[in-house]
Short mmCIF file of C-alpha atoms in Angstrom, two decimals:
data_model
loop_
_atom_site.label_atom_id
_atom_site.label_comp_id
_atom_site.label_asym_id
_atom_site.label_seq_id
_atom_site.Cartn_x
_atom_site.Cartn_y
_atom_site.Cartn_z
CA MET A 1 5.56 -44.67 10.44
CA ALA A 2 1.99 -42.81 10.19
CA GLU A 3 -0.44 -45.02 11.37
CA ASN A 4 -2.87 -43.94 8.45
CA LYS A 5 -0.11 -45.22 5.86
CA TRP A 6 -0.75 -48.41 6.52
CA LYS A 7 -2.95 -49.32 3.68
CA GLU A 8 0.49 -48.64 1.13
CA LEU A 9 2.21 -51.47 2.66
CA LEU A 10 -0.61 -53.51 1.44
CA GLN A 11 0.48 -52.92 -2.67
CA PRO A 12 4.29 -54.51 -2.59
CA TYR A 13 2.96 -57.38 -0.17
CA SER A 14 0.36 -57.96 -2.82
CA GLN A 15 2.72 -57.91 -6.07
CA TYR A 16 4.67 -60.55 -3.65
CA LEU A 17 2.02 -62.43 -3.74
CA LEU A 18 1.49 -62.58 -7.49
CA PHE A 19 4.88 -62.77 -8.78
CA SER A 20 6.82 -64.60 -5.97
CA ARG A 21 3.69 -67.26 -4.59
CA ASN A 22 2.16 -66.99 -7.92
CA TYR A 23 -1.46 -66.55 -6.14
CA SER A 24 -4.11 -65.92 -7.92
CA PRO A 25 -5.50 -62.93 -8.10
CA ASN A 26 -8.99 -63.99 -6.28
CA THR A 27 -6.73 -65.11 -3.36
CA ILE A 28 -4.77 -61.94 -3.44
CA GLY A 29 -8.30 -60.22 -2.95
CA ASN A 30 -9.13 -62.81 -0.03
CA TYR A 31 -6.10 -62.31 1.81
CA GLU A 32 -6.18 -57.77 1.06
CA ARG A 33 -9.78 -58.11 2.51
CA ASP A 34 -8.34 -59.92 5.88
CA ILE A 35 -5.68 -58.14 6.58
CA THR A 36 -7.40 -54.98 6.20
CA SER A 37 -10.33 -56.04 8.23
CA PHE A 38 -7.32 -56.83 11.37
CA PHE A 39 -6.01 -53.22 10.19
CA ASP A 40 -9.62 -51.05 10.66
CA TYR A 41 -10.54 -52.89 13.93
CA SER A 42 -6.64 -52.49 15.72
CA GLU A 43 -6.79 -48.21 14.19
CA SER A 44 -10.63 -48.34 15.77
CA ILE A 45 -9.32 -49.46 19.16
CA GLY A 46 -5.84 -47.32 18.89
CA VAL A 47 -3.20 -49.82 18.16
CA PRO A 48 -0.67 -49.42 15.40
CA ILE A 49 -0.16 -52.33 13.61
CA PHE A 50 3.78 -52.61 14.54
CA GLU A 51 2.87 -52.59 18.11
CA VAL A 52 0.25 -55.69 17.97
CA GLU A 53 0.49 -57.76 20.92
CA GLU A 54 -1.38 -61.28 21.47
CA MET A 55 -4.04 -59.67 23.47
CA THR A 56 -5.10 -57.48 20.28
CA ILE A 57 -5.16 -60.61 18.05
CA LEU A 58 -7.61 -62.41 20.63
CA MET A 59 -9.82 -59.54 21.23
CA PHE A 60 -10.26 -59.32 16.88
CA LEU A 61 -10.89 -62.57 16.80
CA GLN A 62 -13.68 -62.82 19.36
CA ASP A 63 -15.05 -59.51 17.93
CA GLN A 64 -15.08 -60.99 14.50
CA LEU A 65 -17.36 -64.27 15.85
CA SER A 66 -19.37 -62.02 17.51
CA LYS A 67 -20.39 -60.28 14.42
CA GLY A 68 -21.58 -63.97 13.20
CA GLU A 69 -17.73 -64.50 11.17
CA SER A 70 -17.18 -68.19 10.72
CA LYS A 71 -14.04 -69.84 12.56
CA ARG A 72 -12.71 -71.17 9.33
CA THR A 73 -12.40 -67.32 8.30
CA MET A 74 -11.04 -66.63 11.24
CA ALA A 75 -8.37 -69.20 10.48
CA ARG A 76 -8.19 -67.74 6.80
CA ARG A 77 -7.60 -64.27 8.26
CA LEU A 78 -4.75 -65.17 10.66
CA SER A 79 -3.05 -67.55 7.82
CA ALA A 80 -3.01 -63.81 6.08
CA LEU A 81 -1.81 -61.85 8.77
CA ARG A 82 0.68 -64.25 10.07
CA SER A 83 2.48 -64.34 6.43
CA PHE A 84 1.94 -60.61 5.88
CA TYR A 85 3.80 -60.08 9.13
CA ASP A 86 6.25 -62.67 8.30
CA TYR A 87 6.82 -60.25 4.71
CA GLN A 88 7.21 -57.29 6.92
CA ARG A 89 9.62 -58.19 9.08
CA ILE A 90 11.81 -59.36 6.42
CA HIS A 91 11.40 -55.93 4.70
CA ASP A 92 10.51 -53.40 7.34
CA ALA A 93 12.36 -54.89 10.26
CA ALA A 94 12.84 -51.39 11.87
CA HIS A 95 9.30 -51.43 12.56
CA PHE A 96 7.69 -55.03 12.35
CA THR A 97 10.44 -56.36 14.73
CA LYS A 98 8.47 -59.41 15.23
CA ASN A 99 5.18 -61.25 14.74
CA PRO A 100 2.57 -61.64 17.08
CA PHE A 101 0.55 -63.74 15.28
CA ARG A 102 2.79 -66.60 15.07
CA ASP A 103 1.45 -67.95 18.70
CA VAL A 104 -2.11 -67.17 18.05
CA LYS A 105 -3.95 -70.82 16.64
CA ALA A 106 -7.13 -70.18 14.80
CA PRO A 107 -10.40 -71.43 16.85
CA ARG A 108 -11.00 -74.89 15.80
CA ALA A 109 -13.88 -74.94 12.96
CA GLU A 110 -15.50 -77.81 11.83
CA ILE A 111 -14.53 -79.73 9.16
CA LYS A 112 -17.13 -79.24 6.14
CA TYR A 113 -16.15 -82.34 3.61
CA PRO A 114 -17.03 -81.70 -0.25
CA HIS A 115 -20.69 -83.01 -1.43
CA ALA A 116 -20.77 -85.76 -4.40
CA LEU A 117 -23.35 -86.97 -6.16
CA PHE A 118 -24.08 -90.69 -6.25
CA LEU A 119 -23.26 -92.61 -9.86
CA ASP A 120 -27.06 -92.88 -10.31
CA GLN A 121 -27.99 -89.16 -9.64
CA VAL A 122 -25.12 -88.67 -11.97
CA ASN A 123 -26.24 -90.72 -15.03
CA LYS A 124 -30.12 -89.43 -14.25
CA LEU A 125 -28.76 -85.71 -14.90
CA LEU A 126 -26.95 -86.58 -18.26
CA GLU A 127 -30.09 -88.50 -19.18
CA GLU A 128 -32.43 -85.80 -18.19
CA ASN A 129 -30.93 -82.93 -20.15
CA ALA A 130 -30.01 -84.88 -23.14
CA LYS A 131 -34.06 -85.21 -23.17
CA ARG A 132 -34.34 -81.12 -23.64
CA ASP A 133 -35.17 -79.83 -27.25
CA ASP A 134 -33.85 -76.08 -26.98
CA PRO A 135 -30.29 -75.11 -29.10
CA LEU A 136 -28.02 -74.48 -26.38
CA MET A 137 -28.83 -78.57 -25.22
CA VAL A 138 -25.87 -79.56 -26.93
CA ARG A 139 -23.23 -77.08 -25.19
CA ASP A 140 -24.50 -77.29 -21.53
CA GLN A 141 -24.53 -81.83 -21.69
CA ALA A 142 -20.96 -81.18 -23.11
CA ILE A 143 -20.00 -78.86 -20.31
CA LEU A 144 -21.81 -81.62 -17.93
CA GLU A 145 -20.11 -85.15 -19.66
CA LEU A 146 -16.47 -82.87 -19.24
CA LEU A 147 -17.32 -81.48 -15.66
CA TYR A 148 -17.83 -85.22 -14.25
CA ALA A 149 -15.08 -87.11 -16.44
CA SER A 150 -12.23 -84.63 -16.58
CA GLY A 151 -12.78 -82.92 -12.72
CA MET A 152 -11.99 -79.92 -13.88
CA ARG A 153 -12.38 -76.44 -11.85
CA ALA A 154 -14.87 -74.07 -12.67
CA SER A 155 -12.12 -71.75 -14.00
CA GLU A 156 -10.29 -74.14 -16.12
CA LEU A 157 -13.42 -75.71 -17.70
CA VAL A 158 -13.86 -71.70 -19.34
CA HIS A 159 -10.36 -70.50 -19.96
CA PHE A 160 -9.07 -73.42 -22.25
CA GLU A 161 -9.40 -73.08 -25.83
CA PRO A 162 -10.05 -75.38 -28.77
CA SER A 163 -6.50 -75.67 -29.42
CA SER A 164 -5.50 -77.58 -26.13
CA ILE A 165 -7.51 -80.62 -26.96
CA ASP A 166 -6.18 -83.74 -28.13
CA TYR A 167 -8.65 -85.41 -29.49
CA GLY A 168 -6.76 -88.63 -30.53
CA ASN A 169 -5.06 -89.14 -26.65
CA ARG A 170 -8.52 -87.43 -25.57
CA MET A 171 -6.59 -84.98 -23.07
CA ILE A 172 -6.88 -81.13 -22.33
CA ARG A 173 -4.49 -78.98 -21.67
CA VAL A 174 -5.79 -76.62 -18.92
CA TYR A 175 -4.34 -73.67 -16.67
CA GLY A 176 -4.97 -74.53 -13.00
CA LYS A 177 -3.93 -73.17 -9.58
CA GLY A 178 -0.49 -71.55 -9.03
CA LYS A 179 -0.22 -70.78 -13.12
CA LYS A 180 0.40 -74.15 -13.66
CA TYR A 181 -0.23 -76.24 -16.68
CA ARG A 182 -1.69 -79.92 -16.44
CA MET A 183 -2.94 -82.28 -18.79
CA VAL A 184 -6.83 -83.62 -17.72
CA PRO A 185 -7.46 -86.59 -19.81
CA PHE A 186 -11.54 -87.00 -20.42
CA GLY A 187 -14.16 -89.66 -21.48
CA ILE A 188 -15.63 -90.50 -24.77
CA ASN A 189 -19.10 -89.33 -24.20
CA ALA A 190 -17.42 -86.45 -23.09
CA MET A 191 -15.69 -86.46 -26.47
CA LYS A 192 -19.19 -86.59 -28.19
CA TRP A 193 -20.54 -84.04 -26.93
CA MET A 194 -17.56 -81.83 -27.25
CA LYS A 195 -17.23 -82.85 -31.02
CA ARG A 196 -20.87 -81.86 -31.30
CA TYR A 197 -21.27 -78.50 -29.60
CA TYR A 198 -17.88 -77.30 -31.62
CA SER A 199 -19.40 -78.13 -34.96
CA GLU A 200 -23.56 -77.89 -34.50
CA LEU A 201 -23.45 -74.59 -31.91
CA ARG A 202 -20.16 -73.14 -31.02
CA PRO A 203 -20.10 -71.60 -34.66
CA ASP A 204 -23.51 -70.00 -34.48
CA LEU A 205 -22.96 -68.33 -30.63
CA LEU A 206 -19.85 -66.57 -32.28
CA ALA A 207 -21.40 -65.19 -34.72
CA LYS A 208 -23.69 -63.17 -32.08
CA TRP A 209 -20.33 -61.87 -30.73
CA THR A 210 -20.11 -58.23 -31.38
CA PRO A 211 -17.55 -55.82 -29.66
CA ALA A 212 -20.22 -54.48 -26.98
CA VAL A 213 -20.13 -58.92 -25.76
CA SER A 214 -16.54 -58.24 -25.33
CA HIS A 215 -13.92 -56.15 -26.17
CA GLN A 216 -11.95 -58.85 -27.98
CA ARG A 217 -13.55 -61.71 -29.56
CA PRO A 218 -13.72 -65.46 -27.89
CA LYS A 219 -11.18 -67.60 -28.05
CA SER A 220 -12.41 -70.05 -25.13
CA PHE A 221 -13.72 -73.90 -25.82
CA PHE A 222 -17.22 -72.68 -24.59
CA LEU A 223 -19.17 -69.71 -25.00
CA SER A 224 -22.08 -68.33 -23.28
CA ALA A 225 -25.35 -67.83 -25.50
CA GLN A 226 -24.68 -64.14 -26.33
CA GLY A 227 -21.13 -65.77 -28.01
CA GLY A 228 -18.95 -64.06 -25.74
CA THR A 229 -16.50 -66.09 -23.09
CA LEU A 230 -18.24 -67.73 -20.90
CA THR A 231 -17.48 -67.04 -17.17
CA VAL A 232 -17.08 -69.15 -14.11
CA ARG A 233 -20.64 -66.80 -12.88
CA GLY A 234 -22.27 -68.20 -15.96
CA LEU A 235 -21.19 -71.67 -15.74
CA GLU A 236 -22.89 -71.98 -12.38
CA TYR A 237 -26.02 -69.64 -13.92
CA ILE A 238 -25.91 -73.10 -16.48
CA LEU A 239 -26.30 -75.43 -13.93
CA HIS A 240 -28.81 -74.09 -12.06
CA HIS A 241 -30.71 -73.42 -15.19
CA VAL A 242 -30.09 -77.04 -16.10
CA GLU A 243 -31.59 -78.07 -12.56
CA GLU A 244 -34.70 -76.07 -13.18
CA ILE A 245 -35.37 -77.31 -16.39
CA THR A 246 -35.00 -81.12 -15.85
CA GLY A 247 -36.84 -80.46 -12.58
CA LEU A 248 -33.61 -82.07 -10.47
CA SER A 249 -32.50 -81.28 -6.49
CA LEU A 250 -28.75 -81.98 -6.90
CA ASP A 251 -28.02 -78.34 -5.44
CA LEU A 252 -26.03 -78.64 -8.80
CA HIS A 253 -22.68 -76.80 -8.81
CA PRO A 254 -18.90 -77.12 -11.05
CA HIS A 255 -17.43 -78.35 -7.80
CA GLU A 256 -19.94 -80.88 -7.02
CA LEU A 257 -19.11 -82.69 -10.25
CA ARG A 258 -15.78 -82.31 -9.80
CA HIS A 259 -15.49 -83.61 -5.94
CA SER A 260 -18.25 -86.59 -7.82
CA PHE A 261 -15.42 -87.47 -10.17
CA ALA A 262 -12.31 -87.70 -7.44
CA THR A 263 -15.40 -89.75 -5.03
CA HIS A 264 -16.00 -92.90 -7.77
CA LEU A 265 -12.31 -92.69 -8.49
CA LEU A 266 -11.27 -93.40 -5.04
CA GLU A 267 -14.61 -95.91 -4.89
CA ASN A 268 -13.17 -97.98 -7.70
CA GLY A 269 -10.01 -98.32 -6.83
CA ALA A 270 -7.72 -95.73 -7.82
CA ASP A 271 -4.67 -94.69 -6.45
CA LEU A 272 -4.77 -91.58 -4.30
CA ARG A 273 -1.69 -89.77 -6.26
CA LEU A 274 -3.22 -90.34 -9.26
CA ILE A 275 -6.25 -88.54 -8.04
CA GLN A 276 -4.02 -86.13 -6.83
CA GLU A 277 -1.98 -85.27 -9.88
CA LEU A 278 -5.84 -85.36 -11.86
CA LEU A 279 -7.37 -83.30 -9.57
CA GLY A 280 -4.31 -80.86 -10.10
CA HIS A 281 -3.38 -80.42 -6.39
CA GLU A 282 -0.22 -79.64 -4.90
CA SER A 283 -0.28 -81.66 -1.61
CA ILE A 284 -1.72 -84.79 -1.18
CA ASN A 285 -3.65 -83.89 2.16
CA THR A 286 -6.16 -82.03 -0.07
CA THR A 287 -6.61 -85.15 -1.94
CA GLN A 288 -7.28 -87.21 1.52
CA VAL A 289 -10.53 -85.70 2.01
CA TYR A 290 -11.82 -87.98 -0.29
CA THR A 291 -10.82 -90.94 1.46
CA HIS A 292 -13.04 -89.37 4.91
CA LEU A 293 -15.91 -89.06 1.76
CA THR A 294 -16.16 -92.85 1.01
CA THR A 295 -15.49 -94.10 4.53
CA GLU A 296 -18.25 -91.86 5.57
CA ASP A 297 -20.11 -93.43 2.89
CA MET A 298 -19.33 -97.23 3.83
CA LYS A 299 -19.96 -96.34 7.54
CA LYS A 300 -23.59 -95.13 6.54
CA GLN A 301 -24.72 -98.53 4.30
CA TYR A 302 -23.19 -100.47 7.14
CA GLU A 303 -25.54 -99.12 9.43
CA GLN A 304 -28.38 -99.58 6.83
CA PHE A 305 -27.46 -103.02 5.61
CA PHE A 306 -25.95 -105.19 8.47
CA PRO A 307 -28.64 -107.06 10.27
CA LYS A 308 -29.08 -105.42 13.72
CA ARG A 309 -28.55 -108.74 16.72
CA THR A 310 -30.22 -109.20 18.82
CA GLY A 311 -30.00 -107.10 22.28
CA GLU A 312 -29.10 -103.94 19.61
CA LYS A 313 -31.73 -101.07 19.31
CA ARG A 314 -33.05 -100.25 15.99
CA ASP A 315 -33.75 -96.66 14.83
CA GLY A 316 -33.57 -95.22 18.59
CA GLY A 317 -36.80 -97.77 19.39
CA SER A 318 -36.54 -100.26 22.23
CA SER A 319 -34.40 -103.31 22.45
CA ARG A 320 -35.59 -106.79 21.35
#
């Protein structure tokens, strides 16, 4: 096999991820970049990709870390390459006789836990945004209410259509990760603002649509200010704009409201399995991160409010 043809191996592998593993295009793109980064390195040092040994991989890791790549990124790249070589061992065993990535452990990365807002911060956000007097306030308020009340992913919120909503049961059918549909409940306040947006503002936004905005007439529930389909990037811009208008500093992001939704459910006694179902997590291990969040908050509040006994140090000062 000629070394300069290794990139041709990516296409069937990417098709496998798409159709057999149901990976999203975004995830597949990340895998392709991760694999390409290693193949570029191995080519630069003259090691054919089917002759890679453990030392080559360790040298690659050291090279990437020296260039400022995070340990978390390295772990993801090793995972992508491990999967790629497993695939090649099945489909091209003549060249790929082993998977050298199987015995290499990723550098241990620090766990980054998701950030969640306090309930009073969420209430303040909703109250302040509702005071706006511009026309897009209604859409933005509906978005904020729904993100917090449903725990939807950003991609799920921008893609669902009006026909997916069951107002009677306050449920929305969304298309989530792994090409799977699930039913997501939402609150009464979210329903109020969604109905108001749909009747008062959406027709005006839809009237602004032209083929120059987007090739197809938008079908999604939430529309951009120009009348096109709202994108994830557009949603992020809206939340940033909300922060600017309201004067709040929350580092607002769609995932932050999703994390707040899950954390507040857990704090109020919801079962972890229920939260897993609501968030659309395939594994309960993914959902368990919220257990840590509430535990950390509990520890902080304990340290803040529990009275110090005689002999304990206060705020790093002398004992008394």
